[in-house]
Coordinates of C-alpha atoms in Angstrom, one line a residue:
Chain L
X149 CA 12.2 -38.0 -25.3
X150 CA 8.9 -37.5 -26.9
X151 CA 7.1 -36.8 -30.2
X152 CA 8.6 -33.7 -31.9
X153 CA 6.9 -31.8 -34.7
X154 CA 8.3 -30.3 -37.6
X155 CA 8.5 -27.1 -35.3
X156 CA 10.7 -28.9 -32.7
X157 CA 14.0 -26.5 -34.0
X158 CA 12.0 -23.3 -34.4
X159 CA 10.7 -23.8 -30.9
X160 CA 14.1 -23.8 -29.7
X161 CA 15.5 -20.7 -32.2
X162 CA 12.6 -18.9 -30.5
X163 CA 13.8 -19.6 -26.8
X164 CA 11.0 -22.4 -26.2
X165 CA 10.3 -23.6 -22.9
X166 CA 9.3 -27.3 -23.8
X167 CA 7.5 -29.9 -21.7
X168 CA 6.0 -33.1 -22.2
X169 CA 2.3 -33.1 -23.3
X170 CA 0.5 -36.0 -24.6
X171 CA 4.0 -37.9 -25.8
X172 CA 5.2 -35.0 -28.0
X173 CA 8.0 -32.2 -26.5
X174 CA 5.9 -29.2 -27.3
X175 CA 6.7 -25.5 -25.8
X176 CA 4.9 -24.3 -22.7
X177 CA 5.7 -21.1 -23.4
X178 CA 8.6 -18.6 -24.9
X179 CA 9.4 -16.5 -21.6
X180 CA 6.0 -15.5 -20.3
X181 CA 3.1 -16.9 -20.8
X182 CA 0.7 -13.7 -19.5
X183 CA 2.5 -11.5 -22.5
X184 CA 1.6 -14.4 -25.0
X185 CA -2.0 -14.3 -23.9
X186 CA -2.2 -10.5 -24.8
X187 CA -0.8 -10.4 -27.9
X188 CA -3.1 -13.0 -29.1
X189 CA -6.1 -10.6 -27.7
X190 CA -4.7 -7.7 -29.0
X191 CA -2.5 -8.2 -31.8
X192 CA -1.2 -11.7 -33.4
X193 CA -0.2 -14.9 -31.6
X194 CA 0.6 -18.1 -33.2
X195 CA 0.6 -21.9 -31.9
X196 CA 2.2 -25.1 -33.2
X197 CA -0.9 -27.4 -33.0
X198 CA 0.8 -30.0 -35.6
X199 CA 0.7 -32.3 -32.2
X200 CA -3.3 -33.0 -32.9
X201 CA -4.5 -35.5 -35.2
X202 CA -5.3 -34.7 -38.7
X203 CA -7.9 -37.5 -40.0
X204 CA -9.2 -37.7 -43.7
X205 CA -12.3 -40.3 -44.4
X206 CA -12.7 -40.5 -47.7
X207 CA -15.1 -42.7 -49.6
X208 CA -18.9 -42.8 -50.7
X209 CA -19.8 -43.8 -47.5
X210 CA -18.1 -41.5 -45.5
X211 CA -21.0 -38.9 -44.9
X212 CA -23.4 -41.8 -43.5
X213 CA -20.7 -43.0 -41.4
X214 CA -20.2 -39.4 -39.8
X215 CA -23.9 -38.8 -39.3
X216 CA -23.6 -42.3 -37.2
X217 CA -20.1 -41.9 -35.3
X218 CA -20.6 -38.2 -34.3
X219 CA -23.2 -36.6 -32.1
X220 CA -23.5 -33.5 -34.3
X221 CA -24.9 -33.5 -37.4
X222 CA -22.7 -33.4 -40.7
X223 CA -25.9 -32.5 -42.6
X224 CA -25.8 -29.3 -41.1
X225 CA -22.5 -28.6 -43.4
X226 CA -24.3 -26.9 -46.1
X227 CA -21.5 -25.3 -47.9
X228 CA -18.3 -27.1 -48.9
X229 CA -15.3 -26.2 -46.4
X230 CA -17.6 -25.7 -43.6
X231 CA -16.7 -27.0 -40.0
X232 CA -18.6 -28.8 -37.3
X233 CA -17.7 -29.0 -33.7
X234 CA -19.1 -32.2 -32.8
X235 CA -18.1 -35.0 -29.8
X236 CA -17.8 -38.7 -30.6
X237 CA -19.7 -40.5 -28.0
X238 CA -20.2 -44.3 -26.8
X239 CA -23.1 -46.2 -26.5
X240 CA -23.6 -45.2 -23.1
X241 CA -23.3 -41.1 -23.9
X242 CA -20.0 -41.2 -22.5
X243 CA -17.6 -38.5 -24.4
X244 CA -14.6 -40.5 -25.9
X245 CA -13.4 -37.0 -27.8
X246 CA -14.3 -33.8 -28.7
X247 CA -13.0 -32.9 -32.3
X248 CA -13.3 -30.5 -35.2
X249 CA -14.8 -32.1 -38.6
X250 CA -14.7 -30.1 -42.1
X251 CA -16.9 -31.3 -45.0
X252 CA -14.9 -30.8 -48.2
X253 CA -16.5 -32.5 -50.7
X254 CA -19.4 -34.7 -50.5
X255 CA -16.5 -37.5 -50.3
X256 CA -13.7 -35.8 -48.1
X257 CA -14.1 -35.2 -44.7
X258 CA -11.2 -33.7 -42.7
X259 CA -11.1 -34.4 -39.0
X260 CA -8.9 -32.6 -36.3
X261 CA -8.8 -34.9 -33.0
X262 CA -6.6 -34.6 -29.7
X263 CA -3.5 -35.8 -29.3
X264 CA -4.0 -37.2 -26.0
X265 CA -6.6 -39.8 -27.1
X266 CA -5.5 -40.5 -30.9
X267 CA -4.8 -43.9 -29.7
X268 CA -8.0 -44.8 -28.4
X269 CA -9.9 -42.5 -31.3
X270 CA -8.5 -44.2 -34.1
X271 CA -9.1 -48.0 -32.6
X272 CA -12.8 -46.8 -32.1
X273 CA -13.2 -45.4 -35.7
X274 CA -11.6 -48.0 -37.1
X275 CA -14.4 -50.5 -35.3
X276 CA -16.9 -48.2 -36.1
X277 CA -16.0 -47.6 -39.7
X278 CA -16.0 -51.4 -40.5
X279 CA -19.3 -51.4 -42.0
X280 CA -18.5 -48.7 -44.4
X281 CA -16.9 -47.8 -47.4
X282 CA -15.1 -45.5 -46.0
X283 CA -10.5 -45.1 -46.1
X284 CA -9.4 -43.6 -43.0
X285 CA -5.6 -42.0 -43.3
X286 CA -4.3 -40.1 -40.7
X287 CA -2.0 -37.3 -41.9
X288 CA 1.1 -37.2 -39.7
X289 CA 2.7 -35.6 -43.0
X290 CA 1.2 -32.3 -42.2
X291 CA 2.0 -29.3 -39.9
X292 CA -0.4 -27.2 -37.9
X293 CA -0.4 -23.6 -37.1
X294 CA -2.8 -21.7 -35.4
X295 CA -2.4 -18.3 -36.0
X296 CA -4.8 -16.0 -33.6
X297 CA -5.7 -12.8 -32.9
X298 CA -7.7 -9.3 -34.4
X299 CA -4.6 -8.7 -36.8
X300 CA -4.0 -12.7 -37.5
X301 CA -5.8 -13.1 -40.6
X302 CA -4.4 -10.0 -41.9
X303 CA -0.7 -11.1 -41.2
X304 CA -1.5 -13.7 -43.1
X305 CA -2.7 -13.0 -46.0
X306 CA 0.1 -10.7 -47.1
X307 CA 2.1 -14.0 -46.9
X308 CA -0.2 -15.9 -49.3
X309 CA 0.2 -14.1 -52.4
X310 CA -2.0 -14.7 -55.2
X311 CA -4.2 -17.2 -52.4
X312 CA -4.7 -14.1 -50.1
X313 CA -8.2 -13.2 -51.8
X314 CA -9.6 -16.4 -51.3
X315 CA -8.3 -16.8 -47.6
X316 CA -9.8 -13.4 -47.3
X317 CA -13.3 -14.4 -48.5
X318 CA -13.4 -17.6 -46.0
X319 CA -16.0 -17.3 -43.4
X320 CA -16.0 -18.0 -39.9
X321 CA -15.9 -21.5 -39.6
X322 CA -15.0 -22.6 -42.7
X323 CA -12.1 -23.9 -44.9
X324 CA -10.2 -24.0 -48.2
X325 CA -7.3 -25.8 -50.3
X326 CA -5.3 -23.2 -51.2
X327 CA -2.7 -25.1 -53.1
X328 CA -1.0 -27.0 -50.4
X329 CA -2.3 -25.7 -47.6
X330 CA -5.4 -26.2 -45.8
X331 CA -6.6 -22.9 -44.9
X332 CA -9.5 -22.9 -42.3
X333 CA -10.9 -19.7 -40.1
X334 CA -11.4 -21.9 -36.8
X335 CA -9.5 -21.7 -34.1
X336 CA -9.5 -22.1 -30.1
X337 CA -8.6 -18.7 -28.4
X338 CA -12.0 -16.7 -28.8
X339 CA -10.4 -14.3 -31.7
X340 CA -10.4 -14.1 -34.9
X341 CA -7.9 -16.0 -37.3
X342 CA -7.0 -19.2 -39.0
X343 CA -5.6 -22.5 -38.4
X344 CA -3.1 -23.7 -41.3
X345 CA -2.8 -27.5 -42.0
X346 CA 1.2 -27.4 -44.5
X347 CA 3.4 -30.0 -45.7
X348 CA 5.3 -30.6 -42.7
X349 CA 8.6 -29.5 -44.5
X350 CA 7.3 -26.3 -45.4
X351 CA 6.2 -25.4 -41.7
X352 CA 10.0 -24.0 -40.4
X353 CA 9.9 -21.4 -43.4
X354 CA 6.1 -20.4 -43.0
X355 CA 6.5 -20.1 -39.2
X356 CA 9.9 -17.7 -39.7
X357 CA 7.8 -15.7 -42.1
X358 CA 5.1 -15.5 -39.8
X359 CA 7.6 -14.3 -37.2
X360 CA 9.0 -11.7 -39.4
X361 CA 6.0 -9.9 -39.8
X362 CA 5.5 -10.0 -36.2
X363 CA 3.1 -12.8 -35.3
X364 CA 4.2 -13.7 -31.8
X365 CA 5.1 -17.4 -31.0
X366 CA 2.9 -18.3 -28.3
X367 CA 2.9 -21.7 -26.0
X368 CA 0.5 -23.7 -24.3
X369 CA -0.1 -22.1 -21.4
X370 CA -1.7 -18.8 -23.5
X371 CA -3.7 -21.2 -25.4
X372 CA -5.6 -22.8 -21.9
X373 CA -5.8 -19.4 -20.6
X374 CA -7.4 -18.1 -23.9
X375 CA -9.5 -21.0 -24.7
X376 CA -11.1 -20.9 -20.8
X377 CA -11.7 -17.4 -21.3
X378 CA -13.2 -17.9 -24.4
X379 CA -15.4 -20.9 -22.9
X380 CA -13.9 -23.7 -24.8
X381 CA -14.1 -27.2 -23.4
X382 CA -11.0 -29.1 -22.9
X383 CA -11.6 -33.1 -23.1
X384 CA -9.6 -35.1 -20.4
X385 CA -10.3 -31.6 -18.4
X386 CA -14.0 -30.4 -18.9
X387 CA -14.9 -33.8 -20.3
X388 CA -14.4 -37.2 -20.5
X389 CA -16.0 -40.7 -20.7
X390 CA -17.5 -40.2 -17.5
X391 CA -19.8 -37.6 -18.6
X392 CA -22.0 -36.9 -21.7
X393 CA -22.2 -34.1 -23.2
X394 CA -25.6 -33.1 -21.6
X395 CA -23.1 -33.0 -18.1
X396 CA -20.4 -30.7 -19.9
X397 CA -22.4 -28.0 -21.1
X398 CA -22.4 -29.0 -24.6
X399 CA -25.5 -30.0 -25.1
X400 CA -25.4 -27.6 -28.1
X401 CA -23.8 -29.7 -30.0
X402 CA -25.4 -32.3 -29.9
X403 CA -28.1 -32.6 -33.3
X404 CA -31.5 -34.7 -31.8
X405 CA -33.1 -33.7 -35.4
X406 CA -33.7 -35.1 -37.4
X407 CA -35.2 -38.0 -35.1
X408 CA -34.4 -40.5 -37.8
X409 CA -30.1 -39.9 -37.4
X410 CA -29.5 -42.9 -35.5
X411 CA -25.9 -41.9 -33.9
X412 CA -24.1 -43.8 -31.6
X413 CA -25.0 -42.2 -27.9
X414 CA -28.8 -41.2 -29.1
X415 CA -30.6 -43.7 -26.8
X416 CA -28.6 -43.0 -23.8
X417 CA -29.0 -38.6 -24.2
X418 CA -32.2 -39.5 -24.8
X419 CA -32.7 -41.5 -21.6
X420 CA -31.0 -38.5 -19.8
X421 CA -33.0 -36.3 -21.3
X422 CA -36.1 -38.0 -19.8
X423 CA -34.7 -38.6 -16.8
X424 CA -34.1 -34.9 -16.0
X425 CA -30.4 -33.2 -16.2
X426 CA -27.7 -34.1 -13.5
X427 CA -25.6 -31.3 -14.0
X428 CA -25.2 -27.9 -14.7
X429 CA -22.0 -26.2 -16.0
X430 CA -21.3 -23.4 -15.4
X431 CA -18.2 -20.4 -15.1
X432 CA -17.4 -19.2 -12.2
X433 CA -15.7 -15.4 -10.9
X434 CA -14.2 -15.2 -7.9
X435 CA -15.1 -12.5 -6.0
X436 CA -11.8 -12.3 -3.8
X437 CA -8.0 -12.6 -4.6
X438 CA -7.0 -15.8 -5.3
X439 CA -6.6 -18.5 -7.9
X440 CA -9.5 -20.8 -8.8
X441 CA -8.0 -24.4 -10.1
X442 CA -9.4 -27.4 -11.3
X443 CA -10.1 -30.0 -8.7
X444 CA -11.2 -27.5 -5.8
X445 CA -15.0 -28.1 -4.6
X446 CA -17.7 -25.4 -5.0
X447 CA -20.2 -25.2 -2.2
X448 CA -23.7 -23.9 -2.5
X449 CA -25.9 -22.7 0.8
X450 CA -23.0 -24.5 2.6
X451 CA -23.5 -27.4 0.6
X452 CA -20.9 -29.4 -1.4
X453 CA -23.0 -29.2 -4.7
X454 CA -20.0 -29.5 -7.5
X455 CA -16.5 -28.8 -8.6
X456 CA -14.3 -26.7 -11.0
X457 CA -13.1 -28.6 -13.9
X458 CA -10.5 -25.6 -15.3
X459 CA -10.0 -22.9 -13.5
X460 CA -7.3 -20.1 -13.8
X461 CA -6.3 -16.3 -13.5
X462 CA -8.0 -14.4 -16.4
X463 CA -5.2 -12.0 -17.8
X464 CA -7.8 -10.2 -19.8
X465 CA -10.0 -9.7 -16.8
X466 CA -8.0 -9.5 -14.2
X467 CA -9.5 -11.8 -12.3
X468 CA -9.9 -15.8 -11.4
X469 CA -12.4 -17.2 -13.7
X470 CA -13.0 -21.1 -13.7
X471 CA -15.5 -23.7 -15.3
X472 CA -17.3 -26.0 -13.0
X473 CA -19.8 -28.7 -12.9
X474 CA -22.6 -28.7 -10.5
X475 CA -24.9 -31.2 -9.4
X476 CA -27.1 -28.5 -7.5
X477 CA -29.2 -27.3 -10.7
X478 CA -29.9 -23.6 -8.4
X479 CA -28.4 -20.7 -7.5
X480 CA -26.1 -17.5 -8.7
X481 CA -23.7 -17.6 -5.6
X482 CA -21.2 -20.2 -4.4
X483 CA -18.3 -20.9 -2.3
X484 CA -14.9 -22.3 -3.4
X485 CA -12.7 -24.3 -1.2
X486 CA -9.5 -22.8 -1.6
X487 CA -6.7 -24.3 0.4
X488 CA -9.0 -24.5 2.9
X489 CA -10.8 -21.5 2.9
X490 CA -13.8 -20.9 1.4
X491 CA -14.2 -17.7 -0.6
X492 CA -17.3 -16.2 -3.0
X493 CA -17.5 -16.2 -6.6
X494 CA -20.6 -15.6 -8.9
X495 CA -21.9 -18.3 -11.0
X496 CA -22.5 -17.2 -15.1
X497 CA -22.4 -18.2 -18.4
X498 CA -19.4 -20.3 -19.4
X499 CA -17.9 -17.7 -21.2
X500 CA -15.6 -14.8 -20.2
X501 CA -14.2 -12.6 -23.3
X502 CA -14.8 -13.1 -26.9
X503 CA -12.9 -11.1 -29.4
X504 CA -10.6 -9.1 -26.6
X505 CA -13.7 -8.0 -24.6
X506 CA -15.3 -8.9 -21.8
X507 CA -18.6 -10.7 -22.2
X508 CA -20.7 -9.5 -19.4
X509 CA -21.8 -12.2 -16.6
Chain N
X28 CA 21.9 -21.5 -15.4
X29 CA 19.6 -19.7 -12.5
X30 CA 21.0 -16.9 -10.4
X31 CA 21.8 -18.1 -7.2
X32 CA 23.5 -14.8 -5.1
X33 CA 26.4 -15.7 -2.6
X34 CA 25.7 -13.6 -0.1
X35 CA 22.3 -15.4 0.5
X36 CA 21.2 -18.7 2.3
X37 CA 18.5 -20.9 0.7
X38 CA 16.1 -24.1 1.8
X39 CA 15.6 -27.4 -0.5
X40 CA 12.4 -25.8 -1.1
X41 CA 13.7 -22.8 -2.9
X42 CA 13.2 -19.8 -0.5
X43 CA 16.3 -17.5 0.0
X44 CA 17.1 -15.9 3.5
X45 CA 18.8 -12.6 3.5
X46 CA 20.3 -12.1 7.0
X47 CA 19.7 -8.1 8.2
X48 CA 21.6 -8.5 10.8
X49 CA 19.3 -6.8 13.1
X50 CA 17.8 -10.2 14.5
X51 CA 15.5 -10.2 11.3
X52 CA 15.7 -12.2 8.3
X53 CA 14.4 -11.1 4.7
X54 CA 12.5 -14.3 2.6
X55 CA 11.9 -14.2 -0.9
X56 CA 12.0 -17.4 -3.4
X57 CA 14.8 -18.1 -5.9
X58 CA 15.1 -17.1 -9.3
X59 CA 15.1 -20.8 -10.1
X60 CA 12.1 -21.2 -8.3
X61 CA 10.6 -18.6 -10.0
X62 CA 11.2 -19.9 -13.3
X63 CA 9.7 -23.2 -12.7
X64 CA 6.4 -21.9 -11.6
X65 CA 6.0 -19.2 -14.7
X66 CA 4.1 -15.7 -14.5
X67 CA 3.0 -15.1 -11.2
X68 CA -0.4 -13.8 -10.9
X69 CA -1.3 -13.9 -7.0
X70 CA 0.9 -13.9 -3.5
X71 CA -0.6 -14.6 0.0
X72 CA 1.1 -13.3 2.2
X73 CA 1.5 -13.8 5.8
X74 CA -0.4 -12.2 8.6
X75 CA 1.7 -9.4 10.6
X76 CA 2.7 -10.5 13.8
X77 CA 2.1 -13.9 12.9
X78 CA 4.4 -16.5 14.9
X79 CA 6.2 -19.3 12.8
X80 CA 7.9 -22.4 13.0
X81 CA 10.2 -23.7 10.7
X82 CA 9.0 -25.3 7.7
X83 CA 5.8 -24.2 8.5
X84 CA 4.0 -23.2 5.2
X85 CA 3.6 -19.4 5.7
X86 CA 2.5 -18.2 1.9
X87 CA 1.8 -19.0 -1.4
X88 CA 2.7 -17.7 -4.2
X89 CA 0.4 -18.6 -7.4
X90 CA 1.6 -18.6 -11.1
X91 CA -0.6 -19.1 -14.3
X92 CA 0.3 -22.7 -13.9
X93 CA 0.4 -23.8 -10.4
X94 CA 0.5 -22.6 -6.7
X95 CA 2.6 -23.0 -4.4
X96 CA 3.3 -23.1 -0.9
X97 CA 6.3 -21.3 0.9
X98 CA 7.6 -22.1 3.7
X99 CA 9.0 -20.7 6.8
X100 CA 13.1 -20.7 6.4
X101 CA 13.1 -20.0 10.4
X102 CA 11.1 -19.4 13.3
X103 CA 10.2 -16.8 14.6
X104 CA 7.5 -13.7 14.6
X105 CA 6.7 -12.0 10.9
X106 CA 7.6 -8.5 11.4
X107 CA 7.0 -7.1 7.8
X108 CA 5.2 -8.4 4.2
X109 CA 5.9 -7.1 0.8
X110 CA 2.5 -5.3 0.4
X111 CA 3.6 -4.1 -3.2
X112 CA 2.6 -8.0 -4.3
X113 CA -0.6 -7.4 -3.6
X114 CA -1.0 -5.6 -6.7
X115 CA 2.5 -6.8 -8.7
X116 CA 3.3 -10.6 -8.2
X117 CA 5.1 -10.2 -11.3
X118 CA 7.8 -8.5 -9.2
X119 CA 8.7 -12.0 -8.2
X120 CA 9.3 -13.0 -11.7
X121 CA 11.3 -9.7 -12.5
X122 CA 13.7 -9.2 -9.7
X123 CA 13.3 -12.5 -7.2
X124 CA 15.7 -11.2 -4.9
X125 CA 15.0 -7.7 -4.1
X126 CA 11.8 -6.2 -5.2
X127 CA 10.2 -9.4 -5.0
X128 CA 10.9 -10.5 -1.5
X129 CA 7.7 -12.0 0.6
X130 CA 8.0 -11.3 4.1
X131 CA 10.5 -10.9 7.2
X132 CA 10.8 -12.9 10.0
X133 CA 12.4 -11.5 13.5
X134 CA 14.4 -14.8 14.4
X135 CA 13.6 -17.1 17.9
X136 CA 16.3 -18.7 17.4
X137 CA 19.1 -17.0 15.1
X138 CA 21.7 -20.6 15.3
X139 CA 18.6 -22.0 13.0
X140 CA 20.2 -19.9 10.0
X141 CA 23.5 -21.7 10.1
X142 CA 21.4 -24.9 9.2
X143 CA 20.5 -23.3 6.2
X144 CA 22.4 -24.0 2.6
X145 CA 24.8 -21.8 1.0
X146 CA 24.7 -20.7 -2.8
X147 CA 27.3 -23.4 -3.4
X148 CA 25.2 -25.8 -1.6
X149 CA 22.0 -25.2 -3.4
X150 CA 23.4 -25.1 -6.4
X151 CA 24.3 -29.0 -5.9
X152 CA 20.5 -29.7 -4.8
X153 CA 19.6 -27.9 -8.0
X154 CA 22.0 -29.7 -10.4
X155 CA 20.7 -33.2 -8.6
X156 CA 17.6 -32.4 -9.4
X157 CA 17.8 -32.1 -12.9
X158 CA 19.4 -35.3 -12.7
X159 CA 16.3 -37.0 -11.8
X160 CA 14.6 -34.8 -14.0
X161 CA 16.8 -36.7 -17.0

């Protein structure tokens, strides 16, 4: 039996199918999957993320030791409650995690890693952080929910109260303290909403409430279909220790100014920099009927030149979209080994729908 | 508890066999099946005319999570597909025994369908599995 969060029994009141993910029992989804991926693109759908890692650094040092353990820049949080997406690298450029940090105060920083690799993030911060004056506590005390979707913040806030102005006034990618809970407009499904950090004893009654008003309890199944629409990265997927971030298609995040930041990873982008790029990622739409899936090879001019890394049946665009990684660096049009067979699909952007529409490829 | 329908036959790999008594057999997969794999979002179907062996993997049918391959309950020559899948797999989700049946095979050999379980028996290799699954 595995990990259960403080939403183990509302899971199960809502008719939860659970499985095992990352050593915690968390629902796959509540009956259908496809109808839990709509209602998060068209009205309100909510998630139990309370299985990820909540991490607070605290301390003077904290801010110096970011800008050196993380590949993006924490200077770039300007205003207090802002959030950085940012991977933590090793020397070698290799992606260890990809992660979620908010700047709070000049001395707080609140950091949201996977549950997969919480073992071998905290070890590695631990190391890295001996140098520092920085106190590392990891908050299994608190509940997550992700609640997602054009009328999500609204459902919300008419459970807040007197805190619904100020949740209101957050801006994308930011967060607040609003009494106990940790109030943050972030999320992972390409809409609109918040993700709620909550004393863990107080998630079972929020959640109900949330339900009452008709925010849809939604598994993970929705939440990989929505977040590969959306073009969203998942590490152990999309990324790994095998690849930098230069391979992965997030070379965006990754802050090379000021020259001066030495983080742990610079030399070795730097190198690959130089030495010219050995991937592209892209996305992928198949041009026939079928289902695109991670693992199957993509073939270019009749060439093996890369493979998908998630792939899946859009239920927004009716259609197989997937994310790959390509070692030819040319070319719009490939071929995917499907079971054998090799069928068409168009190479674009790595992102499908943002906000419930389409984005065009 | 799945529904598993008496009057049907079944394989350890979850297709049901409805005999038409015509020298044709309907195939469709179980409602437990069905359940395991999730939402379906895309069926391939057989080729008309297409000549089968047993346990010869014939289709797939592919849900938001996985695919997965069906297999030939007899042998035999596919006289008919359910065309309507083409544009509704979720009828496989919805009503895995009628409206969501996957092709029909005109039997070679019709004594292959006594080899086939009954609902009690497939019941049993569903409540064993489960047992490993604990």
């Amino acid at each position: 039996m595995g990990n259960k969060t403080p939403l183990y029994d509302a899971h199960l009141r809502a008719g939860a199918k659970m499985v095992d993910f990352a050593g915690w029992t968390m629902p796959i989804n509540y009956g259908s999957q496809l109808d839990e991926h709509h209602y998060v693109r068209n009205q309100a759908g909510m998630f139990d993320v309370s299985h990820m890692t909540v991490l607070d650094l605290k301390g003077a040092d904290t801010r110096a030791f970011l800008r050196y353990l993380l590949a993006n820049d924490v200077d770039r949080l300007t205003s207090a409650g802002k959030a950085l997406y940012s991977c933590m690298l090793r020397p070698d450029g290799g992606v260890i995690d990809d992660l979620i940090v908010y700047g709070m105060t000049p001395q707080w920083y609140r950091m949201v890693v996977n549950a997969a690799t919480r073992d071998k993030d905290l070890a590695w911060i631990r190391q890295q952080a001996s140098a520092y004056a920085v106190d590392l506590s990891e908050r299994r005390d608190l509940a997550m929910i992700a609640v997602q979707g054009p009328q999500a913040r609204e459902q919300v806030q008419r459970l807040l109260g007197d805190a619904a102005a100020s949740a209101a006034a957050l801006k994308p990618f930011s967060a607040v303290m609003l009494g106990d809970r940790f109030i943050a407009r972030t999320g992972y499904t390409g809409e609109d909403g918040y993700e709620i950090m909550l004393p863990a004893a107080t998630a079972d009654a929020f959640w109900e409430q949330l339900r009452a008003a008709g925010v849809h309890p939604c598994g993970l199944g929705a939440r990989d279909t929505l977040r590969l629409e959306a073009g969203m990265n998942l590490y152990g997927t999309d990324m790994d220790e095998s690849l930098t971030p230069l391979d992965c298609g997030l070379a965006w995040t990754v802050a090379l100014e000021p020259a001066d930041r030495d983080f742990i990873g610079r030399a070795a982008l730097l190198a690959q920099q130089a030495g010219g790029l050995r991937h592209r990622f892209v996305g992928l739409v198949l041009q026939e009927r079928g289902v695109l899936r991670s693992h199957q090879a993509v073939y270019i001019d009749g060439r093996e030149a890369g493979v998908i890394t998630s792939g899946t049946f859009s239920p927004t665009l009716k259609e197989s979209i997937a994310m790959a990684r390509l070692w030819v660096l040319a070319g719009e049009q490939c071929e995917v080994d499907i079971r054998g067979k090799r069928l068409p699909a168009r190479i674009v952007k790595p992102v499908f729908v943002r906000n419930g529409k389409a984005v065009a490829g | 508890m799945s529904h598993i329908p008496e009057n049907l036959r079944y394989t350890r790999t979850h297709e049901w066999v409805q005999d038409n008594h015509d020298g044709t057999v309907t195939v469709g997969i179980s409602d437990h099946a069905q359940d395991l794999l999730g939402d379906m979002v895309y069926v391939e179907l057989p080729e008309l005319e297409l000549d089968v062996d047993r346990e010869e993997e014939i289709a797939v049918v592919e849900s938001v999570k996985a695919a997965s391959d069906v297999y030939a309950p007899v042998s035999g020559k596919v006289v008919a597909v359910n065309e309507k899948l083409n544009t509704a797999p979720e009828l496989v989700n919805k009503d895995a025994y009628d409206d969501g049946w996957l092709f029909k095979i005109r039997m070679s050999d019709s004594a292959e369908l006594d080899e086939l379980l009954s609902a009690a028996d497939y019941q049993e290799t569903l409540e064993s599995e489960d047992d490993e699954e604990d």
